């Protein structure tokens, strides 16, 4: 039963089973959660959501990794954490404004870019930390990089 629950949670209720681009599907599925957390709680919602998903991801990925290779495509809870973090520095602005779809799209695409490219130290976590922590931490780094660029976009255009 714990194995089944672990697979359901780390796959974000099946998003990780997408036959193509499961990470992108997981990131996209996180956007409504990001909107909800920002709308009601701002930066604190993003931080709390990322914190809870991060530790749930570590806990349940430990179980899933017993049956899979390192960082399998089915684990997309890490993408949810990184995607949430990509809104970190603009959450308060988005909470107090409406219709800023451009920043949501920028956060989505920038996070996907950094998650795929994996600039250091994301590459280190992905290749050298071969456990549940490594699965999660490379996406945390990608999310922080995306958050910095999204913030720069916000400062330049808003």
C-alpha positions as a LaTeX table, in Angstrom:
\begin{tabular}{lrrr}
\hline
Residue & $x$ (\AA) & $y$ (\AA) & $z$ (\AA) \\
\hline
Unk1 & 0.00 & 0.00 & 0.00 \\
Unk2 & 2.83 & 2.43 & 0.89 \\
Unk3 & 4.47 & 1.66 & $-2.47$ \\
Unk4 & 1.27 & 2.54 & $-4.34$ \\
Unk5 & 0.72 & 5.75 & $-2.36$ \\
Unk6 & 4.35 & 6.73 & $-2.95$ \\
Unk7 & 4.02 & 6.28 & $-6.72$ \\
Unk8 & 0.78 & 8.29 & $-6.77$ \\
Unk9 & 2.28 & 11.18 & $-4.81$ \\
Unk10 & 5.63 & 11.45 & $-6.60$ \\
Unk11 & 3.86 & 11.26 & $-9.97$ \\
Unk12 & 1.53 & 14.11 & $-8.93$ \\
Unk13 & $-1.48$ & 11.85 & $-9.28$ \\
Unk14 & $-0.40$ & 10.46 & $-12.62$ \\
Unk15 & 1.26 & 13.43 & $-14.35$ \\
Unk16 & 4.55 & 11.55 & $-14.23$ \\
Unk17 & 3.04 & 8.77 & $-16.33$ \\
Unk18 & 2.79 & 11.04 & $-19.37$ \\
Unk19 & 4.45 & 9.22 & $-22.29$ \\
Unk20 & 6.23 & 12.40 & $-23.39$ \\
Unk21 & 7.65 & 15.31 & $-21.41$ \\
Unk22 & 6.45 & 14.15 & $-18.00$ \\
Unk23 & 8.50 & 16.88 & $-16.30$ \\
Unk24 & 6.80 & 19.55 & $-18.40$ \\
Unk25 & 3.40 & 18.03 & $-17.64$ \\
Unk26 & 4.21 & 18.04 & $-13.91$ \\
Unk27 & 5.36 & 21.66 & $-14.06$ \\
Unk28 & 2.28 & 22.73 & $-15.99$ \\
Unk29 & 0.00 & 20.90 & $-13.54$ \\
Unk30 & 1.61 & 22.90 & $-10.72$ \\
Unk31 & 0.55 & 26.28 & $-12.14$ \\
Unk32 & $-3.00$ & 26.22 & $-10.70$ \\
Unk33 & $-1.54$ & 25.38 & $-7.28$ \\
Unk34 & 0.94 & 28.25 & $-7.63$ \\
Unk35 & $-1.90$ & 30.62 & $-8.57$ \\
Unk36 & $-3.97$ & 29.49 & $-5.57$ \\
Unk37 & $-1.08$ & 29.79 & $-3.12$ \\
Unk38 & $-0.09$ & 33.21 & $-4.45$ \\
Unk39 & $-3.65$ & 34.52 & $-4.53$ \\
Unk40 & $-4.43$ & 33.59 & $-0.94$ \\
Unk41 & $-1.05$ & 33.58 & 0.80 \\
Unk42 & 1.56 & 35.30 & $-1.38$ \\
Unk43 & 5.20 & 34.47 & $-0.74$ \\
Unk44 & 4.32 & 32.53 & 2.42 \\
Unk45 & 2.07 & 30.23 & 0.44 \\
Unk46 & 4.80 & 29.57 & $-2.11$ \\
Unk47 & 7.35 & 28.87 & 0.63 \\
Unk48 & 4.98 & 26.61 & 2.59 \\
Unk49 & 3.89 & 24.73 & $-0.54$ \\
Unk50 & 7.47 & 24.21 & $-1.70$ \\
Unk51 & 8.53 & 23.12 & 1.80 \\
Unk52 & 5.74 & 20.55 & 2.15 \\
Unk53 & 6.18 & 19.18 & $-1.37$ \\
Unk54 & 9.96 & 19.04 & $-0.97$ \\
Unk55 & 9.88 & 16.89 & 2.14 \\
Unk56 & 7.01 & 14.76 & 0.80 \\
Unk57 & 9.07 & 14.32 & $-2.36$ \\
Unk58 & 12.11 & 13.17 & $-0.42$ \\
Unk59 & 10.07 & 10.83 & 1.79 \\
Unk60 & 8.08 & 9.17 & $-1.00$ \\
Unk61 & 10.92 & 9.18 & $-3.55$ \\
Unk62 & 12.97 & 7.03 & $-1.18$ \\
Unk63 & 10.33 & 4.33 & $-1.61$ \\
Unk64 & 9.94 & 4.77 & $-5.38$ \\
Unk65 & 13.69 & 4.68 & $-5.99$ \\
Unk66 & 13.75 & 1.15 & $-4.58$ \\
Unk67 & 11.90 & 0.04 & $-7.72$ \\
Unk68 & 13.28 & 2.40 & $-10.39$ \\
Unk69 & 16.47 & 3.94 & $-11.74$ \\
Unk70 & 17.80 & 7.22 & $-10.32$ \\
Unk71 & 15.48 & 10.15 & $-11.04$ \\
Unk72 & 12.97 & 8.29 & $-13.22$ \\
Unk73 & 10.54 & 10.23 & $-15.40$ \\
Unk74 & 7.61 & 9.19 & $-13.19$ \\
Unk75 & 8.90 & 11.36 & $-10.32$ \\
Unk76 & 7.59 & 14.86 & $-11.05$ \\
Unk77 & 6.98 & 16.14 & $-7.54$ \\
Unk78 & 10.45 & 17.67 & $-7.83$ \\
Unk79 & 9.22 & 19.71 & $-10.79$ \\
Unk80 & 6.33 & 20.95 & $-8.66$ \\
Unk81 & 8.77 & 22.20 & $-6.02$ \\
Unk82 & 10.99 & 23.94 & $-8.55$ \\
Unk83 & 8.01 & 25.43 & $-10.36$ \\
Unk84 & 6.65 & 26.86 & $-7.12$ \\
Unk85 & 10.04 & 28.33 & $-6.25$ \\
Unk86 & 10.20 & 30.07 & $-9.63$ \\
Unk87 & 7.53 & 32.47 & $-8.30$ \\
Unk88 & 9.38 & 33.22 & $-5.08$ \\
Unk89 & 10.45 & 36.80 & $-5.76$ \\
Unk90 & 7.30 & 37.94 & $-7.60$ \\
Unk91 & 4.64 & 36.27 & $-5.45$ \\
Unk92 & 3.71 & 39.42 & $-3.55$ \\
Unk93 & 3.40 & 41.39 & $-6.78$ \\
Unk94 & 1.23 & 38.69 & $-8.35$ \\
Unk95 & $-0.91$ & 38.50 & $-5.19$ \\
Unk96 & $-1.78$ & 42.17 & $-5.49$ \\
Unk97 & $-2.37$ & 42.30 & $-9.23$ \\
Unk98 & $-4.52$ & 40.46 & $-11.69$ \\
Unk99 & $-3.98$ & 39.36 & $-15.24$ \\
Unk100 & $-0.22$ & 38.94 & $-15.11$ \\
Unk101 & $-0.20$ & 35.83 & $-17.25$ \\
Unk102 & 3.11 & 36.85 & $-18.80$ \\
Unk103 & 4.94 & 36.35 & $-15.48$ \\
Unk104 & 3.29 & 32.95 & $-15.00$ \\
Unk105 & 4.36 & 31.90 & $-18.50$ \\
Unk106 & 7.87 & 33.30 & $-17.99$ \\
Unk107 & 8.20 & 31.38 & $-14.72$ \\
Unk108 & 6.98 & 28.20 & $-16.39$ \\
Unk109 & 9.31 & 28.38 & $-19.40$ \\
Unk110 & 12.31 & 29.60 & $-17.45$ \\
Unk111 & 11.97 & 26.84 & $-14.89$ \\
Unk112 & 11.73 & 24.24 & $-17.66$ \\
Unk113 & 14.81 & 25.76 & $-19.34$ \\
Unk114 & 16.92 & 25.64 & $-16.17$ \\
Unk115 & 15.62 & 22.18 & $-15.29$ \\
Unk116 & 16.68 & 20.83 & $-18.67$ \\
Unk117 & 20.01 & 22.67 & $-18.95$ \\
Unk118 & 20.93 & 22.04 & $-15.29$ \\
Unk119 & 23.56 & 24.73 & $-14.64$ \\
Unk120 & 25.77 & 24.07 & $-11.61$ \\
Unk121 & 25.09 & 23.17 & $-8.85$ \\
Unk122 & 21.92 & 21.56 & $-10.30$ \\
Unk123 & 24.06 & 19.27 & $-12.46$ \\
Unk124 & 26.03 & 18.21 & $-9.39$ \\
Unk125 & 22.87 & 17.24 & $-7.49$ \\
Unk126 & 21.50 & 15.42 & $-10.55$ \\
Unk127 & 24.66 & 13.42 & $-11.31$ \\
Unk128 & 26.43 & 13.02 & $-7.98$ \\
Unk129 & 23.76 & 12.86 & $-5.29$ \\
Unk130 & 22.15 & 9.60 & $-6.34$ \\
Unk131 & 19.31 & 9.44 & $-3.85$ \\
Unk132 & 16.00 & 11.15 & $-3.11$ \\
Unk133 & 17.78 & 14.34 & $-1.99$ \\
Unk134 & 19.52 & 14.62 & $-5.37$ \\
Unk135 & 16.24 & 14.03 & $-7.19$ \\
Unk136 & 14.70 & 16.97 & $-5.36$ \\
Unk137 & 17.63 & 19.38 & $-5.05$ \\
Unk138 & 18.46 & 19.77 & $-8.74$ \\
Unk139 & 14.95 & 21.14 & $-9.28$ \\
Unk140 & 15.24 & 23.44 & $-6.26$ \\
Unk141 & 18.32 & 24.99 & $-7.87$ \\
Unk142 & 16.56 & 25.28 & $-11.25$ \\
Unk143 & 13.60 & 26.93 & $-9.51$ \\
Unk144 & 15.83 & 29.46 & $-7.77$ \\
Unk145 & 17.59 & 30.33 & $-11.03$ \\
Unk146 & 14.20 & 30.78 & $-12.71$ \\
Unk147 & 13.01 & 32.92 & $-9.77$ \\
Unk148 & 15.99 & 35.26 & $-10.20$ \\
Unk149 & 15.37 & 35.73 & $-13.92$ \\
Unk150 & 11.60 & 36.16 & $-13.42$ \\
Unk151 & 12.35 & 38.82 & $-10.82$ \\
Unk152 & 14.67 & 40.61 & $-13.25$ \\
Unk153 & 11.94 & 40.53 & $-15.90$ \\
Unk154 & 9.48 & 41.93 & $-13.37$ \\
Unk155 & 11.88 & 44.76 & $-12.41$ \\
Unk156 & 12.58 & 45.66 & $-16.03$ \\
Unk157 & 9.01 & 45.62 & $-17.35$ \\
Unk158 & 6.69 & 46.33 & $-14.42$ \\
\hline
\end{tabular}
